[in-house]
PDB file of C-alpha atoms and ligand atoms in Angstrom:
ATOM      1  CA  UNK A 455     -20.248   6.217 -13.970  1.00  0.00           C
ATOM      2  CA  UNK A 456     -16.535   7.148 -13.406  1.00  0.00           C
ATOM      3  CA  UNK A 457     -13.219   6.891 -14.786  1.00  0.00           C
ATOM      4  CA  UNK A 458     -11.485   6.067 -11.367  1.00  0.00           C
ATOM      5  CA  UNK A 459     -10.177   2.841 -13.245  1.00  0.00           C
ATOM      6  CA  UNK A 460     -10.094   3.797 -16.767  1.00  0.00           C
ATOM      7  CA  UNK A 461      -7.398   1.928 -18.470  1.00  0.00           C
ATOM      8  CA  UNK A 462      -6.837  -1.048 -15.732  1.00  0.00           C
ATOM      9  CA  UNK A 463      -7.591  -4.536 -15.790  1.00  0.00           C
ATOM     10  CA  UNK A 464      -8.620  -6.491 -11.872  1.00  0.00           C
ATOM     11  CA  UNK A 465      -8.966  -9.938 -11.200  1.00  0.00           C
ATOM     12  CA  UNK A 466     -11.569 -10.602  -8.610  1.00  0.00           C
ATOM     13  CA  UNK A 467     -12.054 -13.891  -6.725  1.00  0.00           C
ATOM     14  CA  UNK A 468     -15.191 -14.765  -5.228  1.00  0.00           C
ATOM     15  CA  UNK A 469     -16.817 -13.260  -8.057  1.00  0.00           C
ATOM     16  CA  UNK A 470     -20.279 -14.675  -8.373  1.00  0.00           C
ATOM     17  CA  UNK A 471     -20.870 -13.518  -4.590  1.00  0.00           C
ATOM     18  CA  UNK A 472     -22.997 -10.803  -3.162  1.00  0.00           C
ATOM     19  CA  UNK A 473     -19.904  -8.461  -2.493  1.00  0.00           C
ATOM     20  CA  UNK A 474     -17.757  -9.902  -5.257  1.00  0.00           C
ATOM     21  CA  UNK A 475     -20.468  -8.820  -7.791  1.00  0.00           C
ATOM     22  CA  UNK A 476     -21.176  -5.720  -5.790  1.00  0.00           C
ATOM     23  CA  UNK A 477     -17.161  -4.825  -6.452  1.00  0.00           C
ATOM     24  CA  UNK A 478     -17.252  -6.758  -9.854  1.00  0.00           C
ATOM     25  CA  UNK A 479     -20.402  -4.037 -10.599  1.00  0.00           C
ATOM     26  CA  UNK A 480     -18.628  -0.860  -9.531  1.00  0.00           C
ATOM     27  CA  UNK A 481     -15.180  -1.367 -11.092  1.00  0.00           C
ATOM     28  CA  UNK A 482     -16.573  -1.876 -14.519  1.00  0.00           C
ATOM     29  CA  UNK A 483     -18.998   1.509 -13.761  1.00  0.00           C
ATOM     30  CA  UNK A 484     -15.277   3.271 -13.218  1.00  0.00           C
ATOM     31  CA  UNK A 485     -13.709   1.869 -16.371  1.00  0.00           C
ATOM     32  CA  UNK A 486     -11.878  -1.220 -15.513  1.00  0.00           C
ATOM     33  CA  UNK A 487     -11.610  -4.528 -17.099  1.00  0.00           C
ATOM     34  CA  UNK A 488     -12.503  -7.352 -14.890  1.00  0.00           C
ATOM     35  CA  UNK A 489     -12.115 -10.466 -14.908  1.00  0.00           C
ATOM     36  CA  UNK A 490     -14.410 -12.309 -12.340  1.00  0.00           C
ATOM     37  CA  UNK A 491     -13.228 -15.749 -10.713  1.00  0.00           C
ATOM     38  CA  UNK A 492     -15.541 -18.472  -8.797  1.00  0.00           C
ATOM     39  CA  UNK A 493     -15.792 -22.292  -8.171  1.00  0.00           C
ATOM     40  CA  UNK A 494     -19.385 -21.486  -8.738  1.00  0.00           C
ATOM     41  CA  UNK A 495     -19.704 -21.899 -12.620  1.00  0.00           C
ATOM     42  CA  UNK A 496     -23.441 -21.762 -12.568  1.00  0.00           C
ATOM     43  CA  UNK A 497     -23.335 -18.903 -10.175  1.00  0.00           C
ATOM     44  CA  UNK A 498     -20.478 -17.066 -12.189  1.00  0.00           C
ATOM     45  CA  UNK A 499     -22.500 -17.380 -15.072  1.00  0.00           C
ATOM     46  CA  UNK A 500     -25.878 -16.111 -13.548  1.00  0.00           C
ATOM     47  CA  UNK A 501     -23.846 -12.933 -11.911  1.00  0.00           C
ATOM     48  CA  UNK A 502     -22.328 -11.699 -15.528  1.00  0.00           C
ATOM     49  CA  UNK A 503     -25.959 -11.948 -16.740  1.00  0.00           C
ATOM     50  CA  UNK A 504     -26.906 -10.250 -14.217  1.00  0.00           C
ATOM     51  CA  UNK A 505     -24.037  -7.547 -13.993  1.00  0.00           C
ATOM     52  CA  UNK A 506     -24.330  -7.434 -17.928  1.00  0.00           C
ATOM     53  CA  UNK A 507     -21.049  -5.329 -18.809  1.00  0.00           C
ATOM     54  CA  UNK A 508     -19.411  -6.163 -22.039  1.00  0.00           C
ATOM     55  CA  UNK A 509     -15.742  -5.669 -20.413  1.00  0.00           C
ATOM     56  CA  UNK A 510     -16.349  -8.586 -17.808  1.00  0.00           C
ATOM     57  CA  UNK A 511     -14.392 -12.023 -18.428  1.00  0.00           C
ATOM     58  CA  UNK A 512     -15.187 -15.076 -16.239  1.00  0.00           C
ATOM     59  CA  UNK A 513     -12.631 -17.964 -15.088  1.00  0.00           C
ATOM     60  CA  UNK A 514     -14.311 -20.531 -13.056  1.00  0.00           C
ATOM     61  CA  UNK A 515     -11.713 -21.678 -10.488  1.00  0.00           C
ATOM     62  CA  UNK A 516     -11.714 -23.092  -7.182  1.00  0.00           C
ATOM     63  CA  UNK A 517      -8.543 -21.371  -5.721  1.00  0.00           C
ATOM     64  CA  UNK A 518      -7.774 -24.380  -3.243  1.00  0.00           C
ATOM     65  CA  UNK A 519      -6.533 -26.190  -6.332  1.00  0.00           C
ATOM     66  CA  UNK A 520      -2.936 -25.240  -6.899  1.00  0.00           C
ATOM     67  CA  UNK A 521      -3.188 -26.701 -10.682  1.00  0.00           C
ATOM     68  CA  UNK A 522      -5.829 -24.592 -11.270  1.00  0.00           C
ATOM     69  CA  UNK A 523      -4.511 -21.594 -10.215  1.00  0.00           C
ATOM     70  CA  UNK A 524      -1.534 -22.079 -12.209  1.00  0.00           C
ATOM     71  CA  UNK A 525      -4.234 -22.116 -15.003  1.00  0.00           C
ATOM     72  CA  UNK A 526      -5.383 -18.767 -14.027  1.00  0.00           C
ATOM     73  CA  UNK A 527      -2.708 -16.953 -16.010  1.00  0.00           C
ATOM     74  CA  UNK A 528      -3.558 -18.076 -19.534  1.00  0.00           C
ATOM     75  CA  UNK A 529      -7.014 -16.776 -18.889  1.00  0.00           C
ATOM     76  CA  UNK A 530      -5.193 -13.455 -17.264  1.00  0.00           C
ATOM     77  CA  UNK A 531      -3.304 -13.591 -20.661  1.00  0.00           C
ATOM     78  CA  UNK A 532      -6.095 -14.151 -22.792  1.00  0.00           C
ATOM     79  CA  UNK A 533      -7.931 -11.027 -20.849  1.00  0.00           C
ATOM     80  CA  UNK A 534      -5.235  -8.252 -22.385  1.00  0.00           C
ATOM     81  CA  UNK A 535      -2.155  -9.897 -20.741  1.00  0.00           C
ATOM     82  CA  UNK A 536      -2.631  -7.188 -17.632  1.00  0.00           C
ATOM     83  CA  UNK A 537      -3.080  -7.353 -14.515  1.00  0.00           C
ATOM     84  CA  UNK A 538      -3.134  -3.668 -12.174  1.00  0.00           C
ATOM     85  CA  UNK A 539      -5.878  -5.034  -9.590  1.00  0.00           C
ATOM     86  CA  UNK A 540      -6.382  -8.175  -7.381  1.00  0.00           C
ATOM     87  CA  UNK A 541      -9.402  -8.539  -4.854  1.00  0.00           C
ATOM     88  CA  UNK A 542      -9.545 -11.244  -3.022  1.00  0.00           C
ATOM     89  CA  UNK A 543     -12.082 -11.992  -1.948  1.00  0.00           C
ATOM     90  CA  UNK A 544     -13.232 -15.750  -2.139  1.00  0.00           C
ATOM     91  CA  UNK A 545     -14.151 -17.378   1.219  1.00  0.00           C
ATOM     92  CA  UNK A 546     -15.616 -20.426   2.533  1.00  0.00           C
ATOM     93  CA  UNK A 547     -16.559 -20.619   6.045  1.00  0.00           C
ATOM     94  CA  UNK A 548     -16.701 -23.337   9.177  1.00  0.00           C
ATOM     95  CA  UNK A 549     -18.528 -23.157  11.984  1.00  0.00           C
ATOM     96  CA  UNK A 550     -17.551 -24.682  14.906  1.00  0.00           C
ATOM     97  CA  UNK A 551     -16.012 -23.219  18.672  1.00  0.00           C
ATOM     98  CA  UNK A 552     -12.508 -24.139  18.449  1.00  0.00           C
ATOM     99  CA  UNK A 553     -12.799 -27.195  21.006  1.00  0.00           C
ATOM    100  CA  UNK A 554     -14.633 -28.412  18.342  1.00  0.00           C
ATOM    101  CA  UNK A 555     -12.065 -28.152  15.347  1.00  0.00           C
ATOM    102  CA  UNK A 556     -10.778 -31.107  14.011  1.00  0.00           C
ATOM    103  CA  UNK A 557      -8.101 -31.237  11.285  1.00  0.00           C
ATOM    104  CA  UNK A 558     -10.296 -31.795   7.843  1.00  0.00           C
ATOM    105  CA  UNK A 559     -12.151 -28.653   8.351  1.00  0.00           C
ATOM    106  CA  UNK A 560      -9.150 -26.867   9.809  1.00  0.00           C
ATOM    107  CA  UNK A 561      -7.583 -28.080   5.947  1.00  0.00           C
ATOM    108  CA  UNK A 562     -10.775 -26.945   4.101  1.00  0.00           C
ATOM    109  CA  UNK A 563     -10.924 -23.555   5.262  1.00  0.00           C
ATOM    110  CA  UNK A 564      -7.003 -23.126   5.556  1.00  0.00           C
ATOM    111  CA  UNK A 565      -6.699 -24.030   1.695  1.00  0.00           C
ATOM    112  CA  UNK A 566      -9.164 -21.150   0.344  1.00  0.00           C
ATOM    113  CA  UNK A 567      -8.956 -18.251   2.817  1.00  0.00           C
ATOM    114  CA  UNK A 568      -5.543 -18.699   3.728  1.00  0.00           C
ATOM    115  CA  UNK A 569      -3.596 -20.624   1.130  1.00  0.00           C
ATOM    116  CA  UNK A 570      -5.487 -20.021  -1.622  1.00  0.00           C
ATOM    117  CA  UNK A 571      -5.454 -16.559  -1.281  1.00  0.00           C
ATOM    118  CA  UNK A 572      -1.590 -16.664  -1.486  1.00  0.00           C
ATOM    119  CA  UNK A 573      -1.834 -18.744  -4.264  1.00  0.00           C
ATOM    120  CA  UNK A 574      -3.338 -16.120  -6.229  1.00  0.00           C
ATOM    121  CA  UNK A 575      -1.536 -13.304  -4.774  1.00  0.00           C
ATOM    122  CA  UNK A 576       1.817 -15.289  -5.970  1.00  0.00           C
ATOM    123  CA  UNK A 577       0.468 -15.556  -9.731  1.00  0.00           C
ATOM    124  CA  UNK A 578      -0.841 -12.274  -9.645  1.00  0.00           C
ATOM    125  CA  UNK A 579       2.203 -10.606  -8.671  1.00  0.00           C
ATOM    126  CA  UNK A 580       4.538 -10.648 -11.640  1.00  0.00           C
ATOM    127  CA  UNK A 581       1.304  -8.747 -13.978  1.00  0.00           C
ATOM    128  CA  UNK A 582       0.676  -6.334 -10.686  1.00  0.00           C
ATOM    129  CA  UNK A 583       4.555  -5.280 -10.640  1.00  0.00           C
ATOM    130  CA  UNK A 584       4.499  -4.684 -14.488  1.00  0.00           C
ATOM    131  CA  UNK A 585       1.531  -2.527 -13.866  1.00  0.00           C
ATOM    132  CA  UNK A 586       4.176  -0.420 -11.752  1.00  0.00           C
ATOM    133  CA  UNK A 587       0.823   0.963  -9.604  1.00  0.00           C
ATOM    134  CA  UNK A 588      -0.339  -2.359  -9.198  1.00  0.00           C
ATOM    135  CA  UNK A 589      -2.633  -2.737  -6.417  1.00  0.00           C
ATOM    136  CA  UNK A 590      -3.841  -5.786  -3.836  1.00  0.00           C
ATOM    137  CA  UNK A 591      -6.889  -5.665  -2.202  1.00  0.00           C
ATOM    138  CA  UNK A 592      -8.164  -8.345   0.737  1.00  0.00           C
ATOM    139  CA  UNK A 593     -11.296  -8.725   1.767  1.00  0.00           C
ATOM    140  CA  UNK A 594     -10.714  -9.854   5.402  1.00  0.00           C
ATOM    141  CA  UNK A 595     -13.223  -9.706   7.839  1.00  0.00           C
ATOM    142  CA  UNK A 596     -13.857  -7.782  11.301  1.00  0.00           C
ATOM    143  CA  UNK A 597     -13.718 -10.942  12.972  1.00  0.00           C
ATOM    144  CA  UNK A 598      -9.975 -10.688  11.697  1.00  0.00           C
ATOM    145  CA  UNK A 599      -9.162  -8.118  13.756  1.00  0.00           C
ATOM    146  CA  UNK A 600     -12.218  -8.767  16.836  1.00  0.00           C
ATOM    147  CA  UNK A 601     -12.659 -12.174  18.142  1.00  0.00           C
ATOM    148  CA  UNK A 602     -15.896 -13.790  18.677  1.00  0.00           C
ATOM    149  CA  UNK A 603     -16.988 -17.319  19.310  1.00  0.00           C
ATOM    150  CA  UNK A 604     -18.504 -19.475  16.819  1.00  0.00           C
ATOM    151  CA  UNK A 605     -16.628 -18.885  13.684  1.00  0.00           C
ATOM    152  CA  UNK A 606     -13.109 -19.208  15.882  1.00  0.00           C
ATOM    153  CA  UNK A 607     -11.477 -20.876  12.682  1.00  0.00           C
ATOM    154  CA  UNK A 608     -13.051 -18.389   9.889  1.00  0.00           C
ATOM    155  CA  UNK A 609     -11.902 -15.831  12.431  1.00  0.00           C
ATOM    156  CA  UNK A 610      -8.418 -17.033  12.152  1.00  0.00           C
ATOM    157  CA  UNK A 611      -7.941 -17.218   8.627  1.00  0.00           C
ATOM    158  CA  UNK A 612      -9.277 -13.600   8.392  1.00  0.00           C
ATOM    159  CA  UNK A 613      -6.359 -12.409  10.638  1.00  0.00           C
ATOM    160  CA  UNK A 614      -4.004 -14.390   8.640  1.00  0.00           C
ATOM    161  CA  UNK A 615      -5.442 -12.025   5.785  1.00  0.00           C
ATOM    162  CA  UNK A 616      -5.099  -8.758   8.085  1.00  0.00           C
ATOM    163  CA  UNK A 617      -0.805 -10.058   8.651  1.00  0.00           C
ATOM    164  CA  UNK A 618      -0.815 -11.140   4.571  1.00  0.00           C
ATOM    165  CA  UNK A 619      -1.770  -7.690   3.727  1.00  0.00           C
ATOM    166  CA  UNK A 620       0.952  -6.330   5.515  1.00  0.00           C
ATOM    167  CA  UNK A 621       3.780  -8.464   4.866  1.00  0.00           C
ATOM    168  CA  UNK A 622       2.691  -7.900   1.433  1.00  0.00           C
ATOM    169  CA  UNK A 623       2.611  -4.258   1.784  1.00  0.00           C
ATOM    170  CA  UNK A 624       6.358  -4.347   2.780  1.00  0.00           C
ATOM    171  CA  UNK A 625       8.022  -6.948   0.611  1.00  0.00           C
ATOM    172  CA  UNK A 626       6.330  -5.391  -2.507  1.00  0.00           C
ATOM    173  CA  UNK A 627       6.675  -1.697  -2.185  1.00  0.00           C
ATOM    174  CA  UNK A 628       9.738  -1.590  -3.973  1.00  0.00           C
ATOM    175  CA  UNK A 629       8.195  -2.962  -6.837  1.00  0.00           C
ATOM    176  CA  UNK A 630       5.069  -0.389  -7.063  1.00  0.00           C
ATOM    177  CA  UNK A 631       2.203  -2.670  -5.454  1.00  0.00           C
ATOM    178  CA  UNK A 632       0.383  -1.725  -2.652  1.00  0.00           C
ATOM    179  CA  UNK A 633      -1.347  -4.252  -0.728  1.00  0.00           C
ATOM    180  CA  UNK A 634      -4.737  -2.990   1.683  1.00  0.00           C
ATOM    181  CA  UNK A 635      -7.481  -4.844   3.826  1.00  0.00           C
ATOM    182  CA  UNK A 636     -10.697  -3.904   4.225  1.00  0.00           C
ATOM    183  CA  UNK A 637     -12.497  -5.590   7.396  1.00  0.00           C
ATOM    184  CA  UNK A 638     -16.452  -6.233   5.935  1.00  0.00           C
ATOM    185  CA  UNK A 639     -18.943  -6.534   9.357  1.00  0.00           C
ATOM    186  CA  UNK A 640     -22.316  -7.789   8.974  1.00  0.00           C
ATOM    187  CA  UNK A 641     -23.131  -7.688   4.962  1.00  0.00           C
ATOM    188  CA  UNK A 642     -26.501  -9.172   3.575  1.00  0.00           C
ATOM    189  CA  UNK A 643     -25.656 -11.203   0.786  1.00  0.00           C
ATOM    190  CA  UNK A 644     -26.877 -14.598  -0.621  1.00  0.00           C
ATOM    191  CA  UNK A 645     -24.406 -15.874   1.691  1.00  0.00           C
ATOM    192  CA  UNK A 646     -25.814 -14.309   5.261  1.00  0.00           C
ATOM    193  CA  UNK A 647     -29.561 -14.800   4.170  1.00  0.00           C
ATOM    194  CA  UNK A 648     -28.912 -18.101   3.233  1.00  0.00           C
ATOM    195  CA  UNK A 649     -27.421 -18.840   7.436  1.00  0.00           C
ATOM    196  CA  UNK A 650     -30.572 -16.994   8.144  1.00  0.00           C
ATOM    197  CA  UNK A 651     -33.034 -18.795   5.877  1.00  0.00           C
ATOM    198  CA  UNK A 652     -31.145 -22.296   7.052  1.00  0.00           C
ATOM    199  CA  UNK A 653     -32.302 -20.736  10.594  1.00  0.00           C
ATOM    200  CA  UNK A 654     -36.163 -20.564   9.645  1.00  0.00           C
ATOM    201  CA  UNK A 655     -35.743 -16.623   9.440  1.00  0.00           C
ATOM    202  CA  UNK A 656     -36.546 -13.795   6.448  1.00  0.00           C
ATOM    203  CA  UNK A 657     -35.154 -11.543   5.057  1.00  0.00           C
ATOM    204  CA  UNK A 658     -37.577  -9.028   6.753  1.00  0.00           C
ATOM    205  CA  UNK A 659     -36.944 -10.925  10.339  1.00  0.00           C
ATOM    206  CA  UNK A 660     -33.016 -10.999  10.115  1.00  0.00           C
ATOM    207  CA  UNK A 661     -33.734  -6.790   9.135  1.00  0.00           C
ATOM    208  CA  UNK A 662     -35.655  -6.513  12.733  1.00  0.00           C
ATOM    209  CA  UNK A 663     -34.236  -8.602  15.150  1.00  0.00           C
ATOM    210  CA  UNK A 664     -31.862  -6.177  16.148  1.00  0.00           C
ATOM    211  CA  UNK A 665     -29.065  -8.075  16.478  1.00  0.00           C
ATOM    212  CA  UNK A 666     -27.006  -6.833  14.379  1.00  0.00           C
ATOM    213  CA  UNK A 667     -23.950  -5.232  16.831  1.00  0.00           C
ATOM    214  CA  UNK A 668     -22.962  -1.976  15.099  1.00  0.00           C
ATOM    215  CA  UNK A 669     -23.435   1.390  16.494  1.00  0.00           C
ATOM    216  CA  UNK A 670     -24.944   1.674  13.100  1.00  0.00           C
ATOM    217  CA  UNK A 671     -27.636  -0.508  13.918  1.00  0.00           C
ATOM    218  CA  UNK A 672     -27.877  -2.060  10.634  1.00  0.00           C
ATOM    219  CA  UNK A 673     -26.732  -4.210   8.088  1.00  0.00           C
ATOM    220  CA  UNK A 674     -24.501  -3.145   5.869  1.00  0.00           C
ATOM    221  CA  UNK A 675     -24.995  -3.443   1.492  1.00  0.00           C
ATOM    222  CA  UNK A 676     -22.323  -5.062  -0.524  1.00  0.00           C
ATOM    223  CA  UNK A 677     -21.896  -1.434  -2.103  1.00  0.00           C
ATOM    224  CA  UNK A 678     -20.470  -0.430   0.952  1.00  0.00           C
ATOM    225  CA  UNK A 679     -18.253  -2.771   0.948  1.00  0.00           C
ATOM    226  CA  UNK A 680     -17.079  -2.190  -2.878  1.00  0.00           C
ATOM    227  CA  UNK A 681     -17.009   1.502  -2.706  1.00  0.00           C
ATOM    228  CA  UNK A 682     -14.106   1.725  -0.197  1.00  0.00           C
ATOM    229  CA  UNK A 683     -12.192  -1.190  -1.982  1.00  0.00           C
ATOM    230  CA  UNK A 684     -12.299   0.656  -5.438  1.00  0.00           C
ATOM    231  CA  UNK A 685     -11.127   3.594  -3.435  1.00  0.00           C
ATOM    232  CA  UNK A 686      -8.575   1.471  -2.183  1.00  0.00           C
ATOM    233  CA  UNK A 687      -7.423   0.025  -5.569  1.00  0.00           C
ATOM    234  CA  UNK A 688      -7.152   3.295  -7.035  1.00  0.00           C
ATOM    235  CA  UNK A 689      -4.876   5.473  -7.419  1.00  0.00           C
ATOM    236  CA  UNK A 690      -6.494   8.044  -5.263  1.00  0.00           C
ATOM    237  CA  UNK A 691      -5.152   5.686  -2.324  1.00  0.00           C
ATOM    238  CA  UNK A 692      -1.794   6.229  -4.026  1.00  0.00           C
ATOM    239  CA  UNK A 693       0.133   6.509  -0.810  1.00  0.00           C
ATOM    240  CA  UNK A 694      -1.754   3.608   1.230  1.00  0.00           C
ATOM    241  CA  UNK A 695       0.088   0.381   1.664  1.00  0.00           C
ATOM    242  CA  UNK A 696      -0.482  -1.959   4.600  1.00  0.00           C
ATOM    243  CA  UNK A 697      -3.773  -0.106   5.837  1.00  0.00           C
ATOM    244  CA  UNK A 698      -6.582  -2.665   7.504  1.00  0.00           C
ATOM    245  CA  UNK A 699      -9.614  -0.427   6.995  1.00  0.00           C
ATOM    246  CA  UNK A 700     -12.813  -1.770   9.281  1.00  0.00           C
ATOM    247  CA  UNK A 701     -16.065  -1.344   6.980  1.00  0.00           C
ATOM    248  CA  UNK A 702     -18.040  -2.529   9.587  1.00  0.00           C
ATOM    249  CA  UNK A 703     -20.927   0.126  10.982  1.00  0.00           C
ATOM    250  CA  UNK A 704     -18.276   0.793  14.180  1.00  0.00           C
ATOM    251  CA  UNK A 705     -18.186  -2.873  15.168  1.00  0.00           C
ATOM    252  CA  UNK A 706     -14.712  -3.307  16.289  1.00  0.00           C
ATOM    253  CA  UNK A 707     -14.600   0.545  17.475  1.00  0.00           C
ATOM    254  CA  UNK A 708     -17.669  -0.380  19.905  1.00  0.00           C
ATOM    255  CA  UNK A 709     -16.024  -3.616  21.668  1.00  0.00           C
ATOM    256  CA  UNK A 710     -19.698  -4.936  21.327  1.00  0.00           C
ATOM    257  CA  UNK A 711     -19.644  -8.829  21.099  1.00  0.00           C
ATOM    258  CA  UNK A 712     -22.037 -11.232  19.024  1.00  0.00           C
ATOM    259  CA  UNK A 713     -22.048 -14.292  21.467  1.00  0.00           C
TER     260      UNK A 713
HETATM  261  N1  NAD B1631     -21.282 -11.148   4.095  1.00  0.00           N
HETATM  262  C1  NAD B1631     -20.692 -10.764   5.217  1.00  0.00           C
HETATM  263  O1  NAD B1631     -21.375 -10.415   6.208  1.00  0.00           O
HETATM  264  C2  NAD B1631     -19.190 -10.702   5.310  1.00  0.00           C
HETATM  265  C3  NAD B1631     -18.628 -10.162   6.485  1.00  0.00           C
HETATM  266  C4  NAD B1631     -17.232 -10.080   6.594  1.00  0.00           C
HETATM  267  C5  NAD B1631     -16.440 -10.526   5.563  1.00  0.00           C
HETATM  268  N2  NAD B1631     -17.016 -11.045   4.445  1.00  0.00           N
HETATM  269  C6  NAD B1631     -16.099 -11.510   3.387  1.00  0.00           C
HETATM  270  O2  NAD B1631     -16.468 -10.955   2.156  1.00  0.00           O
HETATM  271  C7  NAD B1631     -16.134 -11.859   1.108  1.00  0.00           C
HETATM  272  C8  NAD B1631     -17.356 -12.118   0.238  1.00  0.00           C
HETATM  273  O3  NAD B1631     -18.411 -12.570   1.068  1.00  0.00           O
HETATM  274  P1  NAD B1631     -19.915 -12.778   0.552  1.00  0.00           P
HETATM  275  O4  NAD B1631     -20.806 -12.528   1.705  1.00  0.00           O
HETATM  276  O5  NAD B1631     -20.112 -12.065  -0.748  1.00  0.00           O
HETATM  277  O6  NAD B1631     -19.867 -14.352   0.390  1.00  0.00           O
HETATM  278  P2  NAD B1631     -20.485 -15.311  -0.697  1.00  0.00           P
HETATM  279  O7  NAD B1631     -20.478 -16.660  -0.074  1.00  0.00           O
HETATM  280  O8  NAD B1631     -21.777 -14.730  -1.209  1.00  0.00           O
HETATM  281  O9  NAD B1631     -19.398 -15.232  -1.850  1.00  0.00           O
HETATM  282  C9  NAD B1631     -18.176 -15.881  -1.767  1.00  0.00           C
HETATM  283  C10 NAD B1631     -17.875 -16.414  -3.141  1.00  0.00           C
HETATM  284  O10 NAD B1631     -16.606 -17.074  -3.068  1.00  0.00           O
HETATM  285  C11 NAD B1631     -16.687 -18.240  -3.840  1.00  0.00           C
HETATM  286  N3  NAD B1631     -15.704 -19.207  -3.379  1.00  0.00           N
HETATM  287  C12 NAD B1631     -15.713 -19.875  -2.195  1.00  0.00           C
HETATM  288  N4  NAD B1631     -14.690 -20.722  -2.156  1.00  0.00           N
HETATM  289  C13 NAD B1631     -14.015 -20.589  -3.332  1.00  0.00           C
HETATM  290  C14 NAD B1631     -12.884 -21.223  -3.891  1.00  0.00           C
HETATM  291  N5  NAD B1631     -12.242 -22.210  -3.245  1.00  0.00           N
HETATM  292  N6  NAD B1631     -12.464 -20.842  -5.116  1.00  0.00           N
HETATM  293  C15 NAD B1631     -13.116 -19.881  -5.794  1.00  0.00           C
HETATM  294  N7  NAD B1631     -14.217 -19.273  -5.328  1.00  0.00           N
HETATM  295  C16 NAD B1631     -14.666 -19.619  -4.108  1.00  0.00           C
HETATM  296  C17 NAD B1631     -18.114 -18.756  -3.644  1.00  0.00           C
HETATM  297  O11 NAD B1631     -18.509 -19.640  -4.683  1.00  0.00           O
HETATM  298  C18 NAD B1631     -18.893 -17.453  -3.624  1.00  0.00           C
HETATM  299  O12 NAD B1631     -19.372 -17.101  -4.917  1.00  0.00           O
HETATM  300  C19 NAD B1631     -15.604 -13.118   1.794  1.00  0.00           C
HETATM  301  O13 NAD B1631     -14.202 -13.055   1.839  1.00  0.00           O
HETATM  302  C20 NAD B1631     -16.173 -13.008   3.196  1.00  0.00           C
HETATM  303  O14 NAD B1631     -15.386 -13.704   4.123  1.00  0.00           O
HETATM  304  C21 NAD B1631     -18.366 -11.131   4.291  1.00  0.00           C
END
């Protein structure tokens, strides 16, 4: 337990995840107030229960809906009216090569990673400039910055994160907000094991197959992930605006490919 947050409030979208929780987890261990957001009411609902801090406020709210967005500052208001921290870090993926990309699920995954990550952003911003050390942190991907094939249109909306973060970076300085990526590599959460499960492997087989492409030949735990966001967010990284930090085992330094 810290105090690296003592006295802020953070939103964080994608909040009943594995690394939403795992940040969710860590920022209320420094001091912070959080208020989680999801789509995933059930799943928002098991993660607080699970997390079991009293300074942790939910919002369920699927972040493709403009409407409900809009929503999302009376429940900002009715969490102390304060806002010195967005994550974002909601995602939905789609998985096909691009040949295979056809405009509904181009639309689906446009209106959370991309879009609705503005959306958010936008409605965050007037709290975050109050704050006048008002941070933005994105969790993008290192397919953002990498390419692969597979994911081509997940891949995409990651490196429209990575160029968010830094047009943010610029067009808010003036008013006290830094805006920072980190790049995630291969994390286990419910959301990996559940691709590998869907594949017919475990837990312990998706460990061992070796796979994985990081010099650090392993995957990596949602609190690695969180710990350099809440560094990040903080106001150690005081002078960092516009970074796109890999967190990724040395994936993109390597140039090693998944195929
Ligand atoms: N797990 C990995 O290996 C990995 C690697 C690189 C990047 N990332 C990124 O990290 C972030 C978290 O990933 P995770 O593995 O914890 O995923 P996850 O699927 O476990 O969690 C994502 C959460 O976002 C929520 N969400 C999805 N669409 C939403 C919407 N429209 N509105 C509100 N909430 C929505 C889901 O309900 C879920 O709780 C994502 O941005 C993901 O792209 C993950």
């Amino acid at each position: 337990m810290g105090h690296r947050l003592e006295g802020k409030t953070a939103l964080i979208t994608g909040g009943a995840g594995g690394i939403g929780q795992a940040i969710a987890s860590l920022f209320a261990d420094e001091g912070a107030r959080v208020l989680l957001v999801d789509r995933d009411a059930d799943a928002l609902a098991a993660g607080v229960a699970r997390l079991g801090r009293d300074r942790i406020a939910t919002a369920t709210c699927d972040i493709a809906d403009e409407a409900r967005v809009a929503r999302l500052g009376d429940a900002i208001r009715a969490h102390g009216d304060a806002l010195d921290i967005l994550v974002n870090n909601a995602a939905t993926r789609e998985y096909h090569r691009l040949a295979d990309a056809d405009a509904a699920s181009w639309q689906r995954i446009l209106a959370v990673n991309v879009i609705g990550a503005g959306l958010v952003t936008a409605l965050a911003l007037p709290w975050l400039r109050r704050s006048g050390r008002g941070a933005v942190v994105n969790v993008a991907s290192t397919f953002g910055i990498c390419g692969r094939a597979g994911m081509g249109q997940y891949d995409v909306t990651k490196a429209a994160m990575v160029a968010a973060t830094r047009v943010l970076a610029i067009e808010e300085a003036r008013y006290g907000v830094r805006a920072n990526a980190v790049c995630p590599g291969s994390v286990l959460t419910g959301f990996t094991l559940g691709r590998a499960a869907a594949r017919g492997l475990s837990e312990a087989e998706l460990k061992d197959r070796g796979f994985v492409p990081a010099p650090i030949a392993r995957w990596g735990e949602p609190a690695e992930i969180a710990a350099p966001v809440l560094w990040l967010a903080s106001d150690e990284a005081s002078f960092i605006t516009g970074a796109v930090l890999p967190v990724d085992g040395g994936v993109s330094a390597s140039g090693t490919r998944v195929a």
